Coordinates of C-alpha atoms and ligand atoms in Angstrom, one line a residue:
X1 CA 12.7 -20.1 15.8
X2 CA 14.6 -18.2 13.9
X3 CA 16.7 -14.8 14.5
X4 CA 17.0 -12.5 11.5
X5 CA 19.0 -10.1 10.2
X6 CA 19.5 -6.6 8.5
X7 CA 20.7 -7.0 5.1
X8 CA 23.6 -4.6 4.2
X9 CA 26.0 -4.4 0.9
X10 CA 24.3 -7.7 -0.6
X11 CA 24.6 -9.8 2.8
X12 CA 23.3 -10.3 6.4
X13 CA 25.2 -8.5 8.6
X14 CA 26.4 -10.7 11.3
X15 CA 24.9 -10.5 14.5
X16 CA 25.5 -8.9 17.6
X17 CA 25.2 -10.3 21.3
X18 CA 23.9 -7.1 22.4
X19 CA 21.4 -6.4 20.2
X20 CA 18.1 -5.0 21.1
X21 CA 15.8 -7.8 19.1
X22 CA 11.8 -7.6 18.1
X23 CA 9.5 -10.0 18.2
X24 CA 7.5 -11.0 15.4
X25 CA 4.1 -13.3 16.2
X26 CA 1.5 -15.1 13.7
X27 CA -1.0 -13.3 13.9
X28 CA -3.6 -16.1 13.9
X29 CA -2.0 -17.7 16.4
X30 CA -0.2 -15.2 18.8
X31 CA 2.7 -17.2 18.7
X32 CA 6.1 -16.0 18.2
X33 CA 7.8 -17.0 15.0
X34 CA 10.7 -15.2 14.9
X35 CA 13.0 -11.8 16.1
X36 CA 14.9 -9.2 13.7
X37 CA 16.9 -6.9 15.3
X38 CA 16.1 -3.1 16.2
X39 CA 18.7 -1.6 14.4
X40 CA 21.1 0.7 16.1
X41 CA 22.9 3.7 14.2
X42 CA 26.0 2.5 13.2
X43 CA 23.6 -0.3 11.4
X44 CA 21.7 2.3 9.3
X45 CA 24.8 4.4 9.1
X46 CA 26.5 0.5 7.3
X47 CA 23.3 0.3 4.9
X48 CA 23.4 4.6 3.7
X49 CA 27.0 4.2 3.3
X50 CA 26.2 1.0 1.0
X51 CA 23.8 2.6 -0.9
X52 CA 25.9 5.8 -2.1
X53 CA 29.0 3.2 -2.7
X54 CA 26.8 1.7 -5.5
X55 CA 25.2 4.4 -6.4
X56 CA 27.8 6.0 -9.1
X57 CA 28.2 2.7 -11.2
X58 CA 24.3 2.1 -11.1
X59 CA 22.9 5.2 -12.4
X60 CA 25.5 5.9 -15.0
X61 CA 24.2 2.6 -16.5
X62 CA 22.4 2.3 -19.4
X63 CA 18.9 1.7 -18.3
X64 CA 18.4 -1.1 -20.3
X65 CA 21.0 -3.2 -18.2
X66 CA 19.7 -1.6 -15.3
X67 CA 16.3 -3.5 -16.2
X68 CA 17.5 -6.8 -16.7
X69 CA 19.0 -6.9 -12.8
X70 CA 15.3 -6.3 -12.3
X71 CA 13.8 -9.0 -14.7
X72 CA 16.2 -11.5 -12.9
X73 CA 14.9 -10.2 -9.8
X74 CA 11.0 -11.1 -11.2
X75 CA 12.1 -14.6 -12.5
X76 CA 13.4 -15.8 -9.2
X77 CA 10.6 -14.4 -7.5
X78 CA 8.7 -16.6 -9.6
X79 CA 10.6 -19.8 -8.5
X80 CA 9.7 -19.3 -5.0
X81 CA 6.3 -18.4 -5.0
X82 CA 5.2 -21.0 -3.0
X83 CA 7.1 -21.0 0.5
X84 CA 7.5 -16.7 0.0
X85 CA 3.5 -16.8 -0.1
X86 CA 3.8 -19.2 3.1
X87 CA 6.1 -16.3 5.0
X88 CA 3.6 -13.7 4.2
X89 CA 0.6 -15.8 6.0
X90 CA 2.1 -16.5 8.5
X91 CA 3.1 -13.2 9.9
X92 CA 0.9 -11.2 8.5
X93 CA -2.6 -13.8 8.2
X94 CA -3.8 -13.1 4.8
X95 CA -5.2 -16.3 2.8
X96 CA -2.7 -18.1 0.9
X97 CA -4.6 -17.5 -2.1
X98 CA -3.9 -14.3 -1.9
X99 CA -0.3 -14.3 -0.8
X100 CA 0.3 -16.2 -3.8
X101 CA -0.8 -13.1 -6.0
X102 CA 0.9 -11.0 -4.0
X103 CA 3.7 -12.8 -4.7
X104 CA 3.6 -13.2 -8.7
X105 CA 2.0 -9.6 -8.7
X106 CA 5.6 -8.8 -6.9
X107 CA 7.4 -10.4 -9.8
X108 CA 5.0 -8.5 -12.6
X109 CA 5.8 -5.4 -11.5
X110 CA 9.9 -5.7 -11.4
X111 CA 9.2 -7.0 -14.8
X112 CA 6.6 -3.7 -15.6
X113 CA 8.9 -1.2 -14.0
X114 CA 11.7 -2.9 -16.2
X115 CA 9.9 -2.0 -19.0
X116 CA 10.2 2.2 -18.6
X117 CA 14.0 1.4 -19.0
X118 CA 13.8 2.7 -22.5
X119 CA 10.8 4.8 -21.7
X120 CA 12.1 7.4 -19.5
X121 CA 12.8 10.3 -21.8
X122 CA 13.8 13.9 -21.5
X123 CA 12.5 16.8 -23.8
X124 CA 14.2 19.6 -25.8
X125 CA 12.4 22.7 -25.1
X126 CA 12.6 26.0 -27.9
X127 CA 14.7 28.6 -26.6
X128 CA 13.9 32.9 -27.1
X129 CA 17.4 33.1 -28.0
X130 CA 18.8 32.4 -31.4
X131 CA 21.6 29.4 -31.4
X132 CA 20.1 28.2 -28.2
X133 CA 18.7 24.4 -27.7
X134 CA 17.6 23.7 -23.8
X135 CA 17.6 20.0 -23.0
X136 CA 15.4 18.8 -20.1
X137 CA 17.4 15.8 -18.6
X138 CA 15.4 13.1 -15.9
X139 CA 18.3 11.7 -13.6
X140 CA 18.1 9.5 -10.4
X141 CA 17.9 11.5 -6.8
X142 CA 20.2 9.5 -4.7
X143 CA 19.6 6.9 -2.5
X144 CA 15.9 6.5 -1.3
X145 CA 14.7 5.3 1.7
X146 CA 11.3 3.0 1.7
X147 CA 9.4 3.1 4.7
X148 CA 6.9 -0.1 4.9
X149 CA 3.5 -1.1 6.0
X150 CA 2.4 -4.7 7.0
X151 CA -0.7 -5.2 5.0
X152 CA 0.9 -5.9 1.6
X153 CA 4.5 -6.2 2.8
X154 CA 6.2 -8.0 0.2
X155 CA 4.2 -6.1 -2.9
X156 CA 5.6 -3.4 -1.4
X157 CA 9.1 -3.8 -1.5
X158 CA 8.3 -3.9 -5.3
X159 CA 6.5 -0.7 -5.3
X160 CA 9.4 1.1 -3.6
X161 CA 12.6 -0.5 -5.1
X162 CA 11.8 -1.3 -8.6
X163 CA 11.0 2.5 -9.6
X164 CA 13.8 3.5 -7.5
X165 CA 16.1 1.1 -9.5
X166 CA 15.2 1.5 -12.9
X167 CA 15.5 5.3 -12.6
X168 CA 19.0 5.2 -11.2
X169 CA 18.8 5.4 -7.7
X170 CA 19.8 3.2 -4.9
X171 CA 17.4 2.6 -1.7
X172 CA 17.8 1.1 1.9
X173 CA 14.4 0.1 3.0
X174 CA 12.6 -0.6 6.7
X175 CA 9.8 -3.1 6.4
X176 CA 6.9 -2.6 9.0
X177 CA 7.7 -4.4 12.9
X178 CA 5.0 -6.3 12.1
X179 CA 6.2 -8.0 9.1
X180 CA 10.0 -8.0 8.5
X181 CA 10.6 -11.7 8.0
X182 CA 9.3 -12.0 3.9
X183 CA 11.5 -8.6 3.7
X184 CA 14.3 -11.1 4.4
X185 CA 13.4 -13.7 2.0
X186 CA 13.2 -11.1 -0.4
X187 CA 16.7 -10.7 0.2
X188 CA 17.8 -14.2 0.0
X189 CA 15.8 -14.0 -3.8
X190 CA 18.1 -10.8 -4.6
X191 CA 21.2 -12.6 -3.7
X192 CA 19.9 -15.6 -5.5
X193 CA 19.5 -13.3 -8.9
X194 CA 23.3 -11.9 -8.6
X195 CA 21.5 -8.6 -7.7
X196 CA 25.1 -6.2 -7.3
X197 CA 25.6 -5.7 -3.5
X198 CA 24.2 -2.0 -2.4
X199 CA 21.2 -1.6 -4.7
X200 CA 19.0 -2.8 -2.1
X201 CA 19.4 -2.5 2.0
X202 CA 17.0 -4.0 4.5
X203 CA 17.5 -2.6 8.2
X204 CA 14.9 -3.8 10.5
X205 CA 13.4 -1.6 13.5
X206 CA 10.6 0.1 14.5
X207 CA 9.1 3.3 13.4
X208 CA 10.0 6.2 16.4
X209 CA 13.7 5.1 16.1
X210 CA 14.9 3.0 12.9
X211 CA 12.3 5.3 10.9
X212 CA 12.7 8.2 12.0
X213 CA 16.4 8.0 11.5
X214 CA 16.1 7.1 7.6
X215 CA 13.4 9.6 7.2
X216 CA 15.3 12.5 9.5
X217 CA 18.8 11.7 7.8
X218 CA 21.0 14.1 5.3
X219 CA 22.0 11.4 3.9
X220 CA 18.4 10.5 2.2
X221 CA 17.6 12.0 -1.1
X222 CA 13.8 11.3 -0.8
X223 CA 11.3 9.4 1.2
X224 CA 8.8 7.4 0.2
X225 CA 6.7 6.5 2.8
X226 CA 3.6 3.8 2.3
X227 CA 1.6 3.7 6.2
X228 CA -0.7 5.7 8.3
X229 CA -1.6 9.5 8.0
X230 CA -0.2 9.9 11.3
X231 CA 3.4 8.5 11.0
X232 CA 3.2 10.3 7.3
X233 CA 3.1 13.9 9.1
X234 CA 5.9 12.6 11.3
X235 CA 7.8 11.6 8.1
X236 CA 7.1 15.0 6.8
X237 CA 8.6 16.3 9.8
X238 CA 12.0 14.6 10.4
X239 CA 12.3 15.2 6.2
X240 CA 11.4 19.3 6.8
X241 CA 15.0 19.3 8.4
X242 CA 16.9 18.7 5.6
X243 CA 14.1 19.5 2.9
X244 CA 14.0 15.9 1.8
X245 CA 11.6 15.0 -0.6
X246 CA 8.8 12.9 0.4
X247 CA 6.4 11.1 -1.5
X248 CA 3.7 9.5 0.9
X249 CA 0.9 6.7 0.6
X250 CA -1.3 7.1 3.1
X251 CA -4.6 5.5 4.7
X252 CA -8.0 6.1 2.7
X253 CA -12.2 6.2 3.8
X254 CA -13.4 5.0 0.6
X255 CA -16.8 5.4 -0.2
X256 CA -18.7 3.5 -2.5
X257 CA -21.9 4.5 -3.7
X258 CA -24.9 2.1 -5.3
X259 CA -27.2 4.1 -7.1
X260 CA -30.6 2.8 -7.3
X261 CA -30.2 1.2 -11.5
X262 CA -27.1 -0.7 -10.1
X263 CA -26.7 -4.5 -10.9
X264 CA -27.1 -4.8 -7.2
X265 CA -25.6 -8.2 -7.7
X266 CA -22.1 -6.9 -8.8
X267 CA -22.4 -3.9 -6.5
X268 CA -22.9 -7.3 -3.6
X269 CA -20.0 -8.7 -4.8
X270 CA -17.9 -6.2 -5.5
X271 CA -17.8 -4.7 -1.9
X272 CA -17.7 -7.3 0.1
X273 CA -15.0 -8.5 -2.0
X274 CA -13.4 -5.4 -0.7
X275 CA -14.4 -5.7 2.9
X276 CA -13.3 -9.4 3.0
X277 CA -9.9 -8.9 1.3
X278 CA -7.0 -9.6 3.4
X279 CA -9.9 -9.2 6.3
X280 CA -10.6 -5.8 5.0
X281 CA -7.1 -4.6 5.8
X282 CA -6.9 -2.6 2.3
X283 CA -6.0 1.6 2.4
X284 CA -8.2 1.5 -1.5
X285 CA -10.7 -0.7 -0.5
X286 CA -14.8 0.7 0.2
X287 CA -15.4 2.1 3.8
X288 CA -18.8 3.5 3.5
X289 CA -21.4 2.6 1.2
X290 CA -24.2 5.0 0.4
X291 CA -26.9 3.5 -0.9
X292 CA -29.9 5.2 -2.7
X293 CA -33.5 4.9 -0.7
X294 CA -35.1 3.0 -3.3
X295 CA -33.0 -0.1 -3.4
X296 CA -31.5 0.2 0.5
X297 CA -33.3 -2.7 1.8
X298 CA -32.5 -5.1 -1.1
X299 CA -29.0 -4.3 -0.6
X300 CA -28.4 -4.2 3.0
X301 CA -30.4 -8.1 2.9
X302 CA -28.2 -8.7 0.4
X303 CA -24.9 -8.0 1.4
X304 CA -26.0 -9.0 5.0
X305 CA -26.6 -12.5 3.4
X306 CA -23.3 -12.6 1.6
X307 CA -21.6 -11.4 4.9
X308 CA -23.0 -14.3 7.0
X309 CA -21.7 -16.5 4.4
X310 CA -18.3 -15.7 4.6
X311 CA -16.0 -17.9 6.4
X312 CA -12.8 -16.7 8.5
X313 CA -10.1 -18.5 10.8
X314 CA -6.5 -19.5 10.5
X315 CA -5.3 -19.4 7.2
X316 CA -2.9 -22.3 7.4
X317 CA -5.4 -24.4 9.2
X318 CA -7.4 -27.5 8.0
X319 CA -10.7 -25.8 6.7
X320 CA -10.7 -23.3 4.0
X321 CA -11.4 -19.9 4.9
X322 CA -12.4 -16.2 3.1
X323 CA -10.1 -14.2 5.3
X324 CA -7.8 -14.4 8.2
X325 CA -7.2 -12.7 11.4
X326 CA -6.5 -8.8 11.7
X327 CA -2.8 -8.0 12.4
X328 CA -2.3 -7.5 16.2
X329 CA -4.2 -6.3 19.4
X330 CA -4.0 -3.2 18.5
X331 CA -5.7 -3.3 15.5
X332 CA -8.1 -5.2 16.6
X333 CA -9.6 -3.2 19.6
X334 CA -9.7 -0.1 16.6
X335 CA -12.2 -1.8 14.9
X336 CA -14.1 -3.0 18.2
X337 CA -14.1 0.6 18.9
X338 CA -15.3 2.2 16.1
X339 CA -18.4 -0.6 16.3
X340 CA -19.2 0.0 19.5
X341 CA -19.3 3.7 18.9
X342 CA -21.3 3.6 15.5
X343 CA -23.8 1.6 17.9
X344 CA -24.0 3.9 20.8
X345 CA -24.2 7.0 18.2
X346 CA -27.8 4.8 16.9
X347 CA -26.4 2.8 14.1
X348 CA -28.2 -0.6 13.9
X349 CA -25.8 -3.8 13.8
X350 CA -27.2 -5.9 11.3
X351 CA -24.9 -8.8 11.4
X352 CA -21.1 -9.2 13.5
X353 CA -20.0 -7.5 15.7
X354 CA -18.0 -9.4 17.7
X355 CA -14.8 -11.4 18.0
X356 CA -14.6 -14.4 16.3
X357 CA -13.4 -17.6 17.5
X358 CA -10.0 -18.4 16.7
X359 CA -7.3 -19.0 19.9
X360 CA -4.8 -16.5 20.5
X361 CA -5.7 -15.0 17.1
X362 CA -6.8 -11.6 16.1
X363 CA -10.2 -12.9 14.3
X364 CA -13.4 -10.3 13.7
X365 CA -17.1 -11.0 12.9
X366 CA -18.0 -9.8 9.0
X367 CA -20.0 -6.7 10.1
X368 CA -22.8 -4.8 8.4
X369 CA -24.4 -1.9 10.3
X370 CA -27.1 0.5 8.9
X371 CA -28.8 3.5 9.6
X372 CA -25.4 5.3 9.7
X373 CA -24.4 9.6 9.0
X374 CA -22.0 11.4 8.0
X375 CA -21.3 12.8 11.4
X376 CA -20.4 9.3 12.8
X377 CA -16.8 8.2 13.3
X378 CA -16.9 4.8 11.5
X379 CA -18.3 6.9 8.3
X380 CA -15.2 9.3 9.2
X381 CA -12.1 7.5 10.4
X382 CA -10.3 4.5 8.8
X383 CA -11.3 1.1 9.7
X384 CA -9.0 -1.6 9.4
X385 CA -11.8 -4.6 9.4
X386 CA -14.1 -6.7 7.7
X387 CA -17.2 -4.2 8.1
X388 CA -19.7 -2.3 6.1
X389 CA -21.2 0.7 7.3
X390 CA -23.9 2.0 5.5
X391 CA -26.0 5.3 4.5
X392 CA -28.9 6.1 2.5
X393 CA -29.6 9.0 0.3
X394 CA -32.2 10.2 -1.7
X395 CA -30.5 11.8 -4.7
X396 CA -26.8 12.0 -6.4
X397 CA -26.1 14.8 -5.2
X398 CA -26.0 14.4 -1.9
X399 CA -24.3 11.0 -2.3
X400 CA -21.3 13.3 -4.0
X401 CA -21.5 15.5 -1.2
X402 CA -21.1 12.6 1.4
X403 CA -18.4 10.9 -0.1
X404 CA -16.4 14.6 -0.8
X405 CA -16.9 15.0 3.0
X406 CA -13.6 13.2 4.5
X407 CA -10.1 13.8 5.6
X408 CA -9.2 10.6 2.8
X409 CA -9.2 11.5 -0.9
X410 CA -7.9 7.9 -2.3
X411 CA -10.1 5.8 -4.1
X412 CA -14.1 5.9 -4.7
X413 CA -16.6 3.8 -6.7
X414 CA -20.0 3.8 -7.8
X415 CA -22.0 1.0 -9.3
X416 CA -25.0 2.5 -12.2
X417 CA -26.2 1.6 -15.6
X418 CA -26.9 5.3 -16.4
X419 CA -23.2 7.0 -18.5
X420 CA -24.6 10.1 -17.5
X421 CA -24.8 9.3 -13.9
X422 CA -21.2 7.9 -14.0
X423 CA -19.6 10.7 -16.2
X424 CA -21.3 13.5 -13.1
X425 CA -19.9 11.6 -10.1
X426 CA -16.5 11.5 -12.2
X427 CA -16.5 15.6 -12.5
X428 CA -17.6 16.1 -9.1
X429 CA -16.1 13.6 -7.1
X430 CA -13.0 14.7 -5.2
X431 CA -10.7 11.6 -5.4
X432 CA -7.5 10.3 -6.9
X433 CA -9.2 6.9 -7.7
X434 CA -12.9 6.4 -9.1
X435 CA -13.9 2.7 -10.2
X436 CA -17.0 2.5 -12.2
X437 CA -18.9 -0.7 -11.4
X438 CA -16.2 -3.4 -10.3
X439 CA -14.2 -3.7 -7.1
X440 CA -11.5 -1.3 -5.8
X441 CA -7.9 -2.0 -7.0
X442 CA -6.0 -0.6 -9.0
X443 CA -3.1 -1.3 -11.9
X444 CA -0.1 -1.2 -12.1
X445 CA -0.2 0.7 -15.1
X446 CA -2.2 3.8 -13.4
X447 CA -1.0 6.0 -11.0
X448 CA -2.3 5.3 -7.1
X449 CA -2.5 9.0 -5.1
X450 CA -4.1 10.3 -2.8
X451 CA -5.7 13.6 -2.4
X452 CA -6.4 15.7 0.9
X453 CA -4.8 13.3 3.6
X454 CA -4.2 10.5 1.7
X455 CA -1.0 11.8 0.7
X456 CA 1.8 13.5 -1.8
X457 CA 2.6 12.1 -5.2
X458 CA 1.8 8.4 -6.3
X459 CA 2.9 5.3 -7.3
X460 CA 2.5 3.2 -10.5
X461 CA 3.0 3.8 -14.1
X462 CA 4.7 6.6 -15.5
X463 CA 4.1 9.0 -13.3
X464 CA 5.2 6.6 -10.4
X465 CA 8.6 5.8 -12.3
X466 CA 9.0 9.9 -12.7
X467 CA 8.3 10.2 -8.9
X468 CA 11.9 8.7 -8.7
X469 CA 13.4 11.1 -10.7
X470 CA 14.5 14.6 -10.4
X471 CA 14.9 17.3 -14.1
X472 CA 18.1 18.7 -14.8
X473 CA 18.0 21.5 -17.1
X474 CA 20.9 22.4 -19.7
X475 CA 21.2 25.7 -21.8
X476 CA 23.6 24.8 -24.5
X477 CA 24.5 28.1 -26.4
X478 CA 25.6 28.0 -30.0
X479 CA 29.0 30.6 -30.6
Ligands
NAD1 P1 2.1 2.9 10.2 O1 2.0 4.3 9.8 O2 1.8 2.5 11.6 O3 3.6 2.3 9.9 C1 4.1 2.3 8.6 C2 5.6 2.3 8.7 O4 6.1 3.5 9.3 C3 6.2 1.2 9.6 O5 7.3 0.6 9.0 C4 6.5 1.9 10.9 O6 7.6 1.2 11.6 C5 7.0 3.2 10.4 N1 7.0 4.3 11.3 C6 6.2 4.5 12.5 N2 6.5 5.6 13.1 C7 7.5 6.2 12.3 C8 8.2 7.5 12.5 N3 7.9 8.3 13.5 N4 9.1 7.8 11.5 C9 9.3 7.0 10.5 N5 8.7 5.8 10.3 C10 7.8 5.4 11.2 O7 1.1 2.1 9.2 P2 0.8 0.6 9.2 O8 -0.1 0.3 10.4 O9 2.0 -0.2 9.0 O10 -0.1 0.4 7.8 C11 -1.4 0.7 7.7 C12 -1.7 2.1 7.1 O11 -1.0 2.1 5.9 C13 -3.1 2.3 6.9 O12 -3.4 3.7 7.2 C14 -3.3 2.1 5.4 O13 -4.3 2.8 4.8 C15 -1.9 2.6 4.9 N6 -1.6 2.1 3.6 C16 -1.7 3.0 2.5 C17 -1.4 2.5 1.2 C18 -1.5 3.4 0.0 O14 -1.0 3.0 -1.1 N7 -2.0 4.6 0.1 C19 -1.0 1.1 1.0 C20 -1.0 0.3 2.1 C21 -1.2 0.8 3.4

């Protein structure tokens, strides 16, 4: 087994006797795979003080040469695709199918991000006064901290460093508890691509302490935070302190509605597709379908079908499999919760329900329950799991209406052949996202934000890369 650690001024910091050290298991086994350490103070204190060191020579760079560090980052990336896609199974139990895009979607978007280098432009704005130019400036904020998730860990890293790098800044960044170990074979890639020490710190740890300290600290220009609404109000709190800026990522209720002209066979396999993925473990994928009266039944026997069809179990083990186990105990009882309470409040379990077989492993039934409402908490509250709950309505209207009513504001869909249907549930639904017949996920070209709960600012494309920058404005007089 192997004992990690943080990664400070482009090297592992040696370790300490003393240190307080985590645990990290394989999810679809239980078994414990490795520790990284919970980092104290003086260890997060060693990576801020990194970060601002580097910080002058980086963002005074000329962006270009700022971008090919990160296209040197993408090409190693791609050189290890294979055993980094291995470390993401096995502690956090996607398929290795889809690690391996994970990983090469990692590389992709250091590459994309590089690409801005040239991109990110200021403005000259007329001035009332005669002799008087005003020159809008973008500049980097500082040094960032990224706070992590565990559900697309490594893809992460990308989304959080390779703006923050391409705009100037510097960033020390916490992966989730839950996954830290492909955080650390990031790092052995950086230092493999001659990446200059102090762009990029890793300190392990878990949220209350190590989190709270990058997200509470002076020394942090801005957060951005990827993880539960929860911890993103505690974010927002530690950062009130020192008026830090915050840019949060936060969970999502999707809905997805099938209106009754649907190709009901894409509308199938589109959102199971989304339920299945990484063992429906996805903040944009559909949560609640609503499905118009008309072609309910078709659907649900549909979909139902194409549930008991799908196959789940250890990801590394001998038979193939759709989807792996969900992340921890935790997790798991969540979803056995929210079942068990659809089907006390009268919804009707049509298929799952239960936990899978699968020792020591965190393995769930693929789940379809029907006769569903609005008032019910598994049509309200996130759920982490492979499972469909669905509700039927009568017209679009009230579809609209059901999908505007939630906390979550991040991605929606809906599956017609009518444009006019389409172009109405794109004026009046209430969503950052909205996918027109095909599955829930989005580019890298876009921009991913969340309304209502679902969080502040975005990623992704431009506005992403701008996220990372803050305006200086100069009046230059003429005499
Ligand atoms: P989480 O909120 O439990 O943890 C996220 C991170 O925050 C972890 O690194 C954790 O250690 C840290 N943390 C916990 N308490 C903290 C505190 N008080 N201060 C600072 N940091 C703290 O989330 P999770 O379980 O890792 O991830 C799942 C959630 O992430 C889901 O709600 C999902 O929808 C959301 N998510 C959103 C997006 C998006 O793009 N909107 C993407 C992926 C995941």
């Amino acid at each position: 087994m192997d004992h990690y650690q943080n990664f400070i001024n482009g090297r592992f910091a040696p370790s300490s006797v003393q240190e307080d050290r985590i645990e990290v298991r394989n999810p679809s086994t239980g078994r414990l795979i490795a520790t990284v350490p919970e980092t104290s103070q003086a260890g997060v204190d060693a990576a801020f003080a990194a970060a601002e060191n580097a910080l002058p020579e980086w963002s005074n760079r000329p962006a270009v040469e700022r971008a090919s560090v990160l296209h040197a980052v993408a090409a190693k990336l791609r050189s290890h695709v294979e055993p980094l896609a291995r470390t993401i199974v096995e502690e956090q139990g996607k398929i290795l199918g889809l690690a391996r895009v994970e990983v090469q979607f990692t590389a992709d978007y250091f590459d994309y991000m590089a690409e801005w280098a040239r991109r990110i432009e200021g403005e000259i704005i007329p001035s009332d006064r005669p002799g008087e130019t005003i020159l809008l400036f973008r500049k980097a904020i500082g040094v960032v901290a990224g706070i992590l998730p565990w559900n697309f860990p490594f893809f992460l890293i990308a989304r959080k460093a390779a703006p923050a790098l391409v705009t100037g800044n510097t960033i020390v960044i916490k992966p989730s508890e839950e996954t830290p170990i492909n955080a650390v074979k990031f790092c052995e890639v950086l230092m493999e691509a001659g990446v200059p020490a102090g762009l990029i710190n890793v300190v392990h740890g878990r949220g209350p302490t190590v989190g709270r300290a990058l997200a509470g600290s002076p020394r942090t220009a801005m957060v951005s935070f990827t993880g539960s609404v929860e911890t993103g109000a505690a974010v927002m709190t530690a950062a009130a302190s020192n008026i830090t800026k915050v840019n949060l990522e936060l969970g999502g209720k999707a809905p997805a509605i099938v209106m009754d002209d649907a190709d009901i066979d894409m509308a199938v396999k589109a959102i199971k597709a989304s339920r299945v993925i990484n063992s429906g473990q996805v903040c944009n994928c559909a949560e609640r379908v609503y499905v118009q009266s008309r072609v309910a039944d078709e659907f649900v026997d549909r979909i139902s079908a194409a549930m008991r069809q799908t196959c789940f179990g250890d990801p590394l083990g001998e038979e193939p499999v759709d989807y792996g186990p969900l992340i921890n105990e935790a997790g798991f009882r969540k979803v056995e919760t929210l079942v068990a309470g659809a089907v006390r409040q009268g919804a009707t379990l049509v298929t799952g329900g239960e936990r899978g077989p699968g020792e020591g492993g965190y393995y769930y039934q693929p789940t379809v329950l029907t006769g569903c409402r609005q008032d019910m908490d598994i049509i309200q509250n996130e759920i982490f799991g492979p499972v469909i709950p669905i509700v039927k309505f009568d017209e679009l209207e009230q579809a609209i209406q059901y999908a505007n009513d939630s906390d979550y504001g991040l991605t929606s869909s809906i599956y017609t052949r009518d444009l006019n249907v389409a172009l109405k549930a794109c004026q009046d639904i209430r969503f950052g996202e909205t996918y027109i017949n095909r599955e829930h996920f989005e580019a890298m070209q876009g921009f991913h934000a969340g309304w209502r709960k679902s969080g502040i600012g975005g990623a992704d494309g431009k506005h992403g890369v701008y996220e990372f920058t803050q305006t200086h404005v100069v009046y230059l007089q003429r005499t």
